[in-house]
Tab-separated table of C-alpha atoms and ligand atoms in Angstrom:
chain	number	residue	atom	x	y	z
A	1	UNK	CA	-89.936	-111.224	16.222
A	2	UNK	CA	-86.115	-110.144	15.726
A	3	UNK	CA	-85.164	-109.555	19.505
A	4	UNK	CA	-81.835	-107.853	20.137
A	5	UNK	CA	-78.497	-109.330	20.618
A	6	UNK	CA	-77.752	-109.602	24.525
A	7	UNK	CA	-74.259	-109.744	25.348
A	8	UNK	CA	-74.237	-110.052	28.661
A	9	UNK	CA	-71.971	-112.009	30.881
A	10	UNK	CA	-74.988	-113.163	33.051
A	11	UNK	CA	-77.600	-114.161	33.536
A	12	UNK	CA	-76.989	-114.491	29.767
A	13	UNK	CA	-78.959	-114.730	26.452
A	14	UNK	CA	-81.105	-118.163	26.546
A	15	UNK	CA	-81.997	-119.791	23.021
A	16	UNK	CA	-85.081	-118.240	21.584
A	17	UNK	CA	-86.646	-122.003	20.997
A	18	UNK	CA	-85.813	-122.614	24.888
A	19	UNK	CA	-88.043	-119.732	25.352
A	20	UNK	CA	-90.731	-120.311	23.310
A	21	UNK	CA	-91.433	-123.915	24.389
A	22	UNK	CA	-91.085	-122.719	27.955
A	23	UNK	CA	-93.760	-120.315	27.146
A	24	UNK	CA	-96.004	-122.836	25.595
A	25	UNK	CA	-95.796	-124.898	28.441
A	26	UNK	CA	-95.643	-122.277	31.108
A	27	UNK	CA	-99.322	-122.834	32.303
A	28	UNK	CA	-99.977	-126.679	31.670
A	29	UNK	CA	-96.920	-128.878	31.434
A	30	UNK	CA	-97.507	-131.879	29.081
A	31	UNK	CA	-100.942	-132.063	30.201
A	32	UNK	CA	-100.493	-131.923	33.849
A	33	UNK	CA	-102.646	-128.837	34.472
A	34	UNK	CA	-99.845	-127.110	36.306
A	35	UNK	CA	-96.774	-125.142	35.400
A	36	UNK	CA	-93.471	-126.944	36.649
A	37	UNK	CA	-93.124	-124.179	39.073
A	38	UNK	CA	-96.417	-125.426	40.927
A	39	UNK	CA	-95.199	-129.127	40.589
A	40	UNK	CA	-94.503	-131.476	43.733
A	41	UNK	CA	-90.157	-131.909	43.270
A	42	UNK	CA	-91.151	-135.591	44.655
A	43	UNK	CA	-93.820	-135.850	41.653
A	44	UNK	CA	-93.500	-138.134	38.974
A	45	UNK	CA	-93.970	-135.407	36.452
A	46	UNK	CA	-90.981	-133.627	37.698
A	47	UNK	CA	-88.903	-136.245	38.475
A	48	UNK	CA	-88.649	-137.124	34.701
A	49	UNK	CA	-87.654	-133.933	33.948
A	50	UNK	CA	-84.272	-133.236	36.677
A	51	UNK	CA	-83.718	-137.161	35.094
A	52	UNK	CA	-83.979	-136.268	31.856
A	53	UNK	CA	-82.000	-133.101	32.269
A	54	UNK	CA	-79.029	-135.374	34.060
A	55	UNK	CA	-79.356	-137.793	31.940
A	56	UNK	CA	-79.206	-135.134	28.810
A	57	UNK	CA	-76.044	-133.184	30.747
A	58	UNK	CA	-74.116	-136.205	31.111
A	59	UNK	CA	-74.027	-137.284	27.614
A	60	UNK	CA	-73.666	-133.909	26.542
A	61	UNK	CA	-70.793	-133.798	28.626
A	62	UNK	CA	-69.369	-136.906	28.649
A	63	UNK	CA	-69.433	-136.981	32.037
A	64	UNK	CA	-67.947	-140.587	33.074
A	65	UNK	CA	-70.198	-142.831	35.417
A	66	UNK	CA	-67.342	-141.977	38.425
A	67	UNK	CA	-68.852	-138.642	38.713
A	68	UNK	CA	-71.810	-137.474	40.626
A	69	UNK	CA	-73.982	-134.594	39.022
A	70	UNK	CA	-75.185	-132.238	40.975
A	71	UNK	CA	-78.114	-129.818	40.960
A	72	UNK	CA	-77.375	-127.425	43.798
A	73	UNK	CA	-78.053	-123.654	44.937
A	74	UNK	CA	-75.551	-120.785	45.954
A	75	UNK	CA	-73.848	-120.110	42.439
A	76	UNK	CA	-70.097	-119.891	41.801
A	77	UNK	CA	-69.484	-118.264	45.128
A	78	UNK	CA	-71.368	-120.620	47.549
A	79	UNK	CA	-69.018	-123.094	46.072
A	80	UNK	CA	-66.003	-121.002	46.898
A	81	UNK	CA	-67.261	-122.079	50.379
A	82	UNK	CA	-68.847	-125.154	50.003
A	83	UNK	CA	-65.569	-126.773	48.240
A	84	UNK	CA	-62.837	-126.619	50.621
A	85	UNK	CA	-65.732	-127.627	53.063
A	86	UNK	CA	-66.166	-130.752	51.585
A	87	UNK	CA	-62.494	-131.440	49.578
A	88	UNK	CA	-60.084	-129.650	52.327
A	89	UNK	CA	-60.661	-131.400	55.749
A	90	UNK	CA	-59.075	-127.999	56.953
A	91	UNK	CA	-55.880	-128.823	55.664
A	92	UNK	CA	-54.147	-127.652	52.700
A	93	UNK	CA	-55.275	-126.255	49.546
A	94	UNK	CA	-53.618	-124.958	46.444
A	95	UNK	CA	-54.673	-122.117	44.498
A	96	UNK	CA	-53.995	-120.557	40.420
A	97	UNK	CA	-54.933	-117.211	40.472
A	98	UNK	CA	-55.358	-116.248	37.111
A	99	UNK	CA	-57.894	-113.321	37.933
A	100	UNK	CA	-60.729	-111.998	39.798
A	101	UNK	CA	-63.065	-115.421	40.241
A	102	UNK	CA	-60.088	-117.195	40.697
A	103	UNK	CA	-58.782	-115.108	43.440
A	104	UNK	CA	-62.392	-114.726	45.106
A	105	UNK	CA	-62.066	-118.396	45.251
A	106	UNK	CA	-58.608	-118.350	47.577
A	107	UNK	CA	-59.986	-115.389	49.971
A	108	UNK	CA	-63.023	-117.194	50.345
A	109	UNK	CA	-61.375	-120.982	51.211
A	110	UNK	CA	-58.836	-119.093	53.643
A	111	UNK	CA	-61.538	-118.941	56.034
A	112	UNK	CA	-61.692	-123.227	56.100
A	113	UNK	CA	-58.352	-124.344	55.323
A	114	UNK	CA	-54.398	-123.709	54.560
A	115	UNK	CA	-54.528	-121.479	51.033
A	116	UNK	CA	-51.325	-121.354	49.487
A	117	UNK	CA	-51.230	-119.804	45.619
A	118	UNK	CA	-49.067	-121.755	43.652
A	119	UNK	CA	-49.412	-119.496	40.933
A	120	UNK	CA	-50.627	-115.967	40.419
A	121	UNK	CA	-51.116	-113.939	37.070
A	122	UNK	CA	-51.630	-110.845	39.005
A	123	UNK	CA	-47.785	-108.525	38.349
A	124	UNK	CA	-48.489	-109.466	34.444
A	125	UNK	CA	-52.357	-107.772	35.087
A	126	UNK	CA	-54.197	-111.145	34.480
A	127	UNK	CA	-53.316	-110.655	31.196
A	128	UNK	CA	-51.712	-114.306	30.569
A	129	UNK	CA	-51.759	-117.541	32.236
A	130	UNK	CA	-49.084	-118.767	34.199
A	131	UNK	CA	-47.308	-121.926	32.654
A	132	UNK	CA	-48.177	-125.332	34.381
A	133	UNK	CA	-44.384	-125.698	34.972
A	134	UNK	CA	-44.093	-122.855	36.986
A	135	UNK	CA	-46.615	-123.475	39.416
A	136	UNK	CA	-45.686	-124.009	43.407
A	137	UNK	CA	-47.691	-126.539	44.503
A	138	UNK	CA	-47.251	-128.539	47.426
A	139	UNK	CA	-46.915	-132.449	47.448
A	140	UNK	CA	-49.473	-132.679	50.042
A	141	UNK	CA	-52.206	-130.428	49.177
A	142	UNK	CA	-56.014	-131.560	49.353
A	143	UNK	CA	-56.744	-130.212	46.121
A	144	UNK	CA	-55.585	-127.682	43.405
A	145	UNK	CA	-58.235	-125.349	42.275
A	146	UNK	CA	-58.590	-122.801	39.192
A	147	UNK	CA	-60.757	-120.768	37.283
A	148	UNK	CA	-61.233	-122.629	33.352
A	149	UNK	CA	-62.462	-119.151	32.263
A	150	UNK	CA	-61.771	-115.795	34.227
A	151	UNK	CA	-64.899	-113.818	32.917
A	152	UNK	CA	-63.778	-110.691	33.832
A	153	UNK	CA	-60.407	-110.355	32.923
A	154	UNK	CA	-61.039	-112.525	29.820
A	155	UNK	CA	-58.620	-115.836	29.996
A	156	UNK	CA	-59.386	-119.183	29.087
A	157	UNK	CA	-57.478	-122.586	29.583
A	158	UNK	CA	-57.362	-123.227	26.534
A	159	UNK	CA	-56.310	-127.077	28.395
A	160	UNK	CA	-56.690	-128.484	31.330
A	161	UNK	CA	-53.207	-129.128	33.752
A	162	UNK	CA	-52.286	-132.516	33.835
A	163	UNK	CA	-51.765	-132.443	37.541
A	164	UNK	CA	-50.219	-135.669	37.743
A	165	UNK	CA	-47.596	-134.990	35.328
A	166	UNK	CA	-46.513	-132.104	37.311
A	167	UNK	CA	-45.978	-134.903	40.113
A	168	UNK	CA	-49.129	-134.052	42.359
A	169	UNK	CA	-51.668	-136.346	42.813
A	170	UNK	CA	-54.153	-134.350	44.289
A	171	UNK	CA	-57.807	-133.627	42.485
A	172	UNK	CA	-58.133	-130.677	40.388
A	173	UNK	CA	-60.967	-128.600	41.021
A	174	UNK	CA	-62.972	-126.491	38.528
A	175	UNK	CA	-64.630	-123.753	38.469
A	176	UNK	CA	-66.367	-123.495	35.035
A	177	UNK	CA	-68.888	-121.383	35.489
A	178	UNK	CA	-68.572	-119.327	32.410
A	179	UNK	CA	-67.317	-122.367	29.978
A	180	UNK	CA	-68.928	-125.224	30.688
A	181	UNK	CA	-70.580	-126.876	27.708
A	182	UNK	CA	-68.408	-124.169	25.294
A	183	UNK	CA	-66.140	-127.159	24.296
A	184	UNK	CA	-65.557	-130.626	25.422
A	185	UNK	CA	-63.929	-131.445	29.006
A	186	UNK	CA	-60.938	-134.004	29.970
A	187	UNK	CA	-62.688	-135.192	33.319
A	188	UNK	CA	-59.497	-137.690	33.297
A	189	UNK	CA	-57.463	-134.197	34.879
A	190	UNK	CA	-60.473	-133.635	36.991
A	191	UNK	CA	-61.744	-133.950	40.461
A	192	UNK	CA	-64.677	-132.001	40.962
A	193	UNK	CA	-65.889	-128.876	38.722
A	194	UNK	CA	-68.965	-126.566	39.535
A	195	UNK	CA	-70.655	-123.744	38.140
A	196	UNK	CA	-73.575	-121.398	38.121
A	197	UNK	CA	-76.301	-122.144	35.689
A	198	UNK	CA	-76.619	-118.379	34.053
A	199	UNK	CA	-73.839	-118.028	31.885
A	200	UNK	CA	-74.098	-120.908	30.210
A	201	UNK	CA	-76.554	-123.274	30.931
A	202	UNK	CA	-80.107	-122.244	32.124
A	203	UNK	CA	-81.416	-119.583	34.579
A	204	UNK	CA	-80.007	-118.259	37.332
A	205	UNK	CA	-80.356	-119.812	41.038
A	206	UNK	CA	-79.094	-123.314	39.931
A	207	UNK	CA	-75.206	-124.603	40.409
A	208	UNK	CA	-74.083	-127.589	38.546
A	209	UNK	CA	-71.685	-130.065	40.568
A	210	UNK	CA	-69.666	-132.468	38.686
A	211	UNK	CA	-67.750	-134.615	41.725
A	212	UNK	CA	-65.546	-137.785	41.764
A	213	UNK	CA	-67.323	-140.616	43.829
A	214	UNK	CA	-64.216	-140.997	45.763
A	215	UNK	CA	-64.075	-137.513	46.697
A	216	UNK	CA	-67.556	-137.963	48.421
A	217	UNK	CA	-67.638	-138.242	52.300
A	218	UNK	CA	-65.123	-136.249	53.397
A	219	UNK	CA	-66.889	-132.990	54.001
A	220	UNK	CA	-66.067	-131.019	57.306
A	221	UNK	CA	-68.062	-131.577	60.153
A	222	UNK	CA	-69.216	-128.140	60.107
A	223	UNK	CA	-70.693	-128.619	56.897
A	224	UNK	CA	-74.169	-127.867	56.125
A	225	UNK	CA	-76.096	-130.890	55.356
A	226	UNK	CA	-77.170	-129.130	52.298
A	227	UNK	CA	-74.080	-128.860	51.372
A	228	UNK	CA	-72.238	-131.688	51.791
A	229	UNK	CA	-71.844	-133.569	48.221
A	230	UNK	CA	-72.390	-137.203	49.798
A	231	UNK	CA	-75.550	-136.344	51.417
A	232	UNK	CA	-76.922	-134.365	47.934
A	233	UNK	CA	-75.402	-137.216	45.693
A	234	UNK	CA	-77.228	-139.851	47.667
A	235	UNK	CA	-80.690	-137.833	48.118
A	236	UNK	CA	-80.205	-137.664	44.101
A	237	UNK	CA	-79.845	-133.550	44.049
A	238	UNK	CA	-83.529	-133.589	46.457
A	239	UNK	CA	-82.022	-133.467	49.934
A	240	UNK	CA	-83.647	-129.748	50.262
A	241	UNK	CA	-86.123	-128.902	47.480
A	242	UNK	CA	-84.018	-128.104	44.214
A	243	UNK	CA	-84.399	-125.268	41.997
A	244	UNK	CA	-86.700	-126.612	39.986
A	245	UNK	CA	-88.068	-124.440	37.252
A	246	UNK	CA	-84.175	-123.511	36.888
A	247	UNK	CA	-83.823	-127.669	36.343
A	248	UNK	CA	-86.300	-127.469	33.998
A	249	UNK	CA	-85.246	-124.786	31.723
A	250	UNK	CA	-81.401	-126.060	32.098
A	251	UNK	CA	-83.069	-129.105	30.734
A	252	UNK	CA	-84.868	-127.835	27.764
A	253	UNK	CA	-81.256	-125.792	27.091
A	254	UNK	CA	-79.521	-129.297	26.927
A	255	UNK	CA	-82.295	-131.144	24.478
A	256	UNK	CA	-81.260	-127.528	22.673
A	257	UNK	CA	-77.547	-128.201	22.635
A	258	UNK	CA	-78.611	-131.955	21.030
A	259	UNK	CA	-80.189	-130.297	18.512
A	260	UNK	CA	-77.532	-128.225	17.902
A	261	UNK	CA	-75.567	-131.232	17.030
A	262	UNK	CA	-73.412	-131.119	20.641
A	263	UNK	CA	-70.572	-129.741	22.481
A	264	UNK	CA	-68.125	-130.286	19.617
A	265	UNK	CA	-70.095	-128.423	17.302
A	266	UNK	CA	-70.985	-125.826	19.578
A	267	UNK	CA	-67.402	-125.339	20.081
A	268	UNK	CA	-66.449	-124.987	16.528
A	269	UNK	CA	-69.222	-122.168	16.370
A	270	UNK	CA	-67.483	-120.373	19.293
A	271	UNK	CA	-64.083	-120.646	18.104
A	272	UNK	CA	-65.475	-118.953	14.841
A	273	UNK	CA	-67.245	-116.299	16.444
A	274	UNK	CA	-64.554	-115.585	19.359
A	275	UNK	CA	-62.248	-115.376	15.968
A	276	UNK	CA	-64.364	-113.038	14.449
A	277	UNK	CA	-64.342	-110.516	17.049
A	278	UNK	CA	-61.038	-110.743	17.768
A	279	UNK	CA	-59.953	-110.388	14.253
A	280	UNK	CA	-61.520	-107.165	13.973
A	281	UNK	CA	-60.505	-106.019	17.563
A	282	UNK	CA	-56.558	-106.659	16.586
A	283	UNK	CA	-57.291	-104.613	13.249
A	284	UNK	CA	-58.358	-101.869	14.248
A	285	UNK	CA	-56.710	-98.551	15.737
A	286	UNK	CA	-59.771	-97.567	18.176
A	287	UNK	CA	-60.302	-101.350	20.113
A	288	UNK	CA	-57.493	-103.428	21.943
A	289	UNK	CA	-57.467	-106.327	23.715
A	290	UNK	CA	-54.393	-106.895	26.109
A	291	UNK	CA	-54.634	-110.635	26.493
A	292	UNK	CA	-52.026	-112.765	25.039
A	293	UNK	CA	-53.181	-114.625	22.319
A	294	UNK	CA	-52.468	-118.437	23.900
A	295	UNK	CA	-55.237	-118.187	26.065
A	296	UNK	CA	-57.494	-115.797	25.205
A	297	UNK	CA	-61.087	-116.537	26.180
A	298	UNK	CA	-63.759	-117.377	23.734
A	299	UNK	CA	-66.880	-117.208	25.801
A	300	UNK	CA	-65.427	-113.191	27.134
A	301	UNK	CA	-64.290	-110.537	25.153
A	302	UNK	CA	-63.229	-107.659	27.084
A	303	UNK	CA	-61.973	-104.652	24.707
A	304	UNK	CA	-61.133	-100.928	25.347
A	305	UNK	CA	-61.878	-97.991	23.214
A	306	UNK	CA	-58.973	-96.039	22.847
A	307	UNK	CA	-60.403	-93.174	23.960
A	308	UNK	CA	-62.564	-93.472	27.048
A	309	UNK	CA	-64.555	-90.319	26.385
A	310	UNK	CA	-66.128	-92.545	23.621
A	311	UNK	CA	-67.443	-95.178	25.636
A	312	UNK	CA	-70.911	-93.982	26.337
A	313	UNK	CA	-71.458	-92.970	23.035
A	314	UNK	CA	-70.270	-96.628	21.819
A	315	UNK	CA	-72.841	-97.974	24.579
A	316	UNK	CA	-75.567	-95.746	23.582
A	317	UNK	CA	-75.203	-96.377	19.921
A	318	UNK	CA	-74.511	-100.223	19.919
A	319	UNK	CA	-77.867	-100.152	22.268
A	320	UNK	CA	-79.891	-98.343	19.348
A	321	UNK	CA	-78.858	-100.960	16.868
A	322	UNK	CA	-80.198	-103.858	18.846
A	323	UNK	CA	-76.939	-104.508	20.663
A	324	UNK	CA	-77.068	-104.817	24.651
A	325	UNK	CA	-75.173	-105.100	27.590
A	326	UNK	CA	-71.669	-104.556	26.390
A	327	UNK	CA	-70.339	-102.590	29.493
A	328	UNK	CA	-67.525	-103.891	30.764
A	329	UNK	CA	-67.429	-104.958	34.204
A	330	UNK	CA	-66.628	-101.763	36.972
A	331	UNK	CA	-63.731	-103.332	37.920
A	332	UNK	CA	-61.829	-103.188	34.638
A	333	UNK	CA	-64.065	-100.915	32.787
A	334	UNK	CA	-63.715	-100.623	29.079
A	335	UNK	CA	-66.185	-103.117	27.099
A	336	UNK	CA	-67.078	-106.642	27.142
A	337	UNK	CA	-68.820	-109.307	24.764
A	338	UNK	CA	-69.965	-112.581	26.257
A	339	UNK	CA	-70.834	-115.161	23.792
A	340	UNK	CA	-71.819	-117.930	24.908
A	341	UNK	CA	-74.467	-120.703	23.036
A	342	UNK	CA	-77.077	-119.153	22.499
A	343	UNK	CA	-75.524	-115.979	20.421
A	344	UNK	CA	-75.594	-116.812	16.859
A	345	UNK	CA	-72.515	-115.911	14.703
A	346	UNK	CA	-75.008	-113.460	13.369
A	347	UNK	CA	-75.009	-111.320	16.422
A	348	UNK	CA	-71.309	-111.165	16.453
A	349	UNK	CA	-71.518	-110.383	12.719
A	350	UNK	CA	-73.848	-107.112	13.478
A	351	UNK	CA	-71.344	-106.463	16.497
A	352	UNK	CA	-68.429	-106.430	14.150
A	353	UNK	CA	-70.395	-103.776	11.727
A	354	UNK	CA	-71.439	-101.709	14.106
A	355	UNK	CA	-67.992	-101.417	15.710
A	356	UNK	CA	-66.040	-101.021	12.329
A	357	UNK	CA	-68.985	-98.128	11.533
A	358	UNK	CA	-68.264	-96.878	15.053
A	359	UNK	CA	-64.900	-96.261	14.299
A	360	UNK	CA	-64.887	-95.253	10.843
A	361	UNK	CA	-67.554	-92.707	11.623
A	362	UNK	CA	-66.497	-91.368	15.551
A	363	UNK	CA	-62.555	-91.927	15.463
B	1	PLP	C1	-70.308	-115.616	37.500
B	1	PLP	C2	-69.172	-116.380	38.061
B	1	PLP	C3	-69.138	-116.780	39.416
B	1	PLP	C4	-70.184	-116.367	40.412
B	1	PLP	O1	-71.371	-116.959	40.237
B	1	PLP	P1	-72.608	-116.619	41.213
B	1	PLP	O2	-73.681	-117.425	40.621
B	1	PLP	O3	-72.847	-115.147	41.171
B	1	PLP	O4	-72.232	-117.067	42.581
B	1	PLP	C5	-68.070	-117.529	39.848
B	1	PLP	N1	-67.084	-117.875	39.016
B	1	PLP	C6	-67.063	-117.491	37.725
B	1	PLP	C7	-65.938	-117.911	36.836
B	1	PLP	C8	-68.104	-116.733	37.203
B	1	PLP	O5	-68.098	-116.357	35.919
């Protein structure tokens, strides 16, 4: 069956293997008689599957054996709260607001600590990245936090801030939601990095944690138990019941990714296909992209037609040819192309078509 391409910027396109085994196994998992939704989290059948899955992520990953992982609940923006709970102790946090996530991020944290933005994107339109030698940050903040990939506005750090060569020794934090496992990470410049599952990873209602050990133990005392990264690391991610079908699908995504031959070669794919669509977006007179070219993001493609009156028609018609979810998000309008893993080069190969046809035919 040839289903159509789903661009969406999540919950995002899943491999089509990922869901075919999941179907396969959705009523009797590996000859338990029950679907890992029915499963017991405490079972033995499911706890080789979140260990597997960890297991899987960190050598995906490269995660180094100083980190926790973390399988928690709340997405992106529970973490806006949950990580100056557990990294600020009230005090002082530094914030890079390079668009919309990144700036949820500070409003949020304002309500638990001392938010100061070091650096802020925001007069050029989040359309670059301010340079790590510009940014104000202060000796004796808690941490620093940004946003890898803004997935609205379309930016990407292309590299992460060596924080300690800019003379602070605080912990960077992360929020990767829409690049993890796009390309290799430095956890050397990190701290602690989190992200919902549904760009990237698996299904919505999971959030990965990545934390320091030595960052553990420090949460607020307000915290929610639930919350609180020391008592999740040391009930291995089963403190409360875990999203566990999420798990479990995250988990067949990773033995996916293996397959795939990694997170280097996945990256090479999406530097070719982010290429592709940006080549023909800076070619043509009917589609623009505004961000500068240094850090333009390769999981989010946000583009504008030059004429507005032709975006329904461009929706409407990229729909009929088996092209979906390419709406832009209401706050910037225009259109958008998320490709994460699981779109082939071949989708953004019948994206490109369609949009040269669009304009050769309607402009
Ligand atoms: C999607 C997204 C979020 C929000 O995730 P939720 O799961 O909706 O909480 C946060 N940050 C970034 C960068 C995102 O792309």
């Amino acid at each position: 069956m040839q289903r159509p391409y789903n661009f969406s910027a999540g919950p995002a396109a899943l491999p089509q293997e990922v869901l075919q085994q999941a179907a396969q196994e959705m009523l009797d998992w590996h000859g338990s008689g029950l679907s890992v939704m029915e499963m017991s989290h405490r079972s033995k059948e499911f706890m080789s599957i979140i260990e597997q899955a960890q297991a899987d992520l960190r050598d995906l990953l490269a995660i180094p054996q100083a980190f926790h992982i973390l399988f928690m609940q709340g997405g992106g923006i529970a973490e806006n709260a949950i990580a100056p709970l557990n990294l600020s102790r009230g005090d002082k946090a530094d914030f890079i607001v390079t668009g919309s996530w990144s700036n949820k991020s500070q409003k949020e944290a304002r309500k638990y600590c001392d938010v100061h933005i070091a650096a802020n994107g925001d007069a050029a339109g989040f359309t670059a990245l301010p340079h790590p030698s510009h940014w104000d940050l202060r000796a004796d903040t808690r941490y620093v936090h940004l946003c890898s990939n803004e997935t609205i506005h379309g930016l990407e750090f292309h590299e992460l801030p060596d924080l300690k060569a800019l003379g602070c020794n605080a912990p960077l934090v992360v929020d990767f939601s829409s690049q993890v496992a796009s390309r290799p990470i430095d956890w050397s410049r990190v701290g602690m990095a989190f992200g919902g599952a549904q760009k990237n990873l698996g299904p919505a209602g999971l959030t990965l944690v990545v934390v320091r050990e030595d960052l553990l133990g420090q949460a607020m005392p307000h915290c929610p138990s639930a919350f609180d990264y020391r008592v999740v690391a040391d009930n291995q991610s089963m403190y409360n019941t875990p999203p566990t079908y999420a798990i479990y699908i995250a988990g067949l995504v990773f033995q996916w990714l293996k397959r795939q031959g990694g997170i280097s070669a996945m990256q090479a794919r999406n530097i070719a296909k982010a290429e592709l669509l940006y080549q023909a977006i800076d070619s043509s007179q009917l589609y623009s992209n505004q961000v500068d070219k240094s850090c333009r993001s390769r999981m989010n493609v946000p583009f504008f037609l030059s004429d507005e009156a032709l975006n329904q028609p461009f929706l409407d018609q990229a729909k009929a040819a088996g092209l979906l979810q390419l709406k832009g998000h209401k706050s910037v309008g225009g259109m958008r192309a998320s490709l994460y893993n699981a779109m082939p080069i071949e989708g953004v190969q019948a994206l490109v078509s369609f949009m040269q046809e669009f304009e050769r035919t309607r402009a």
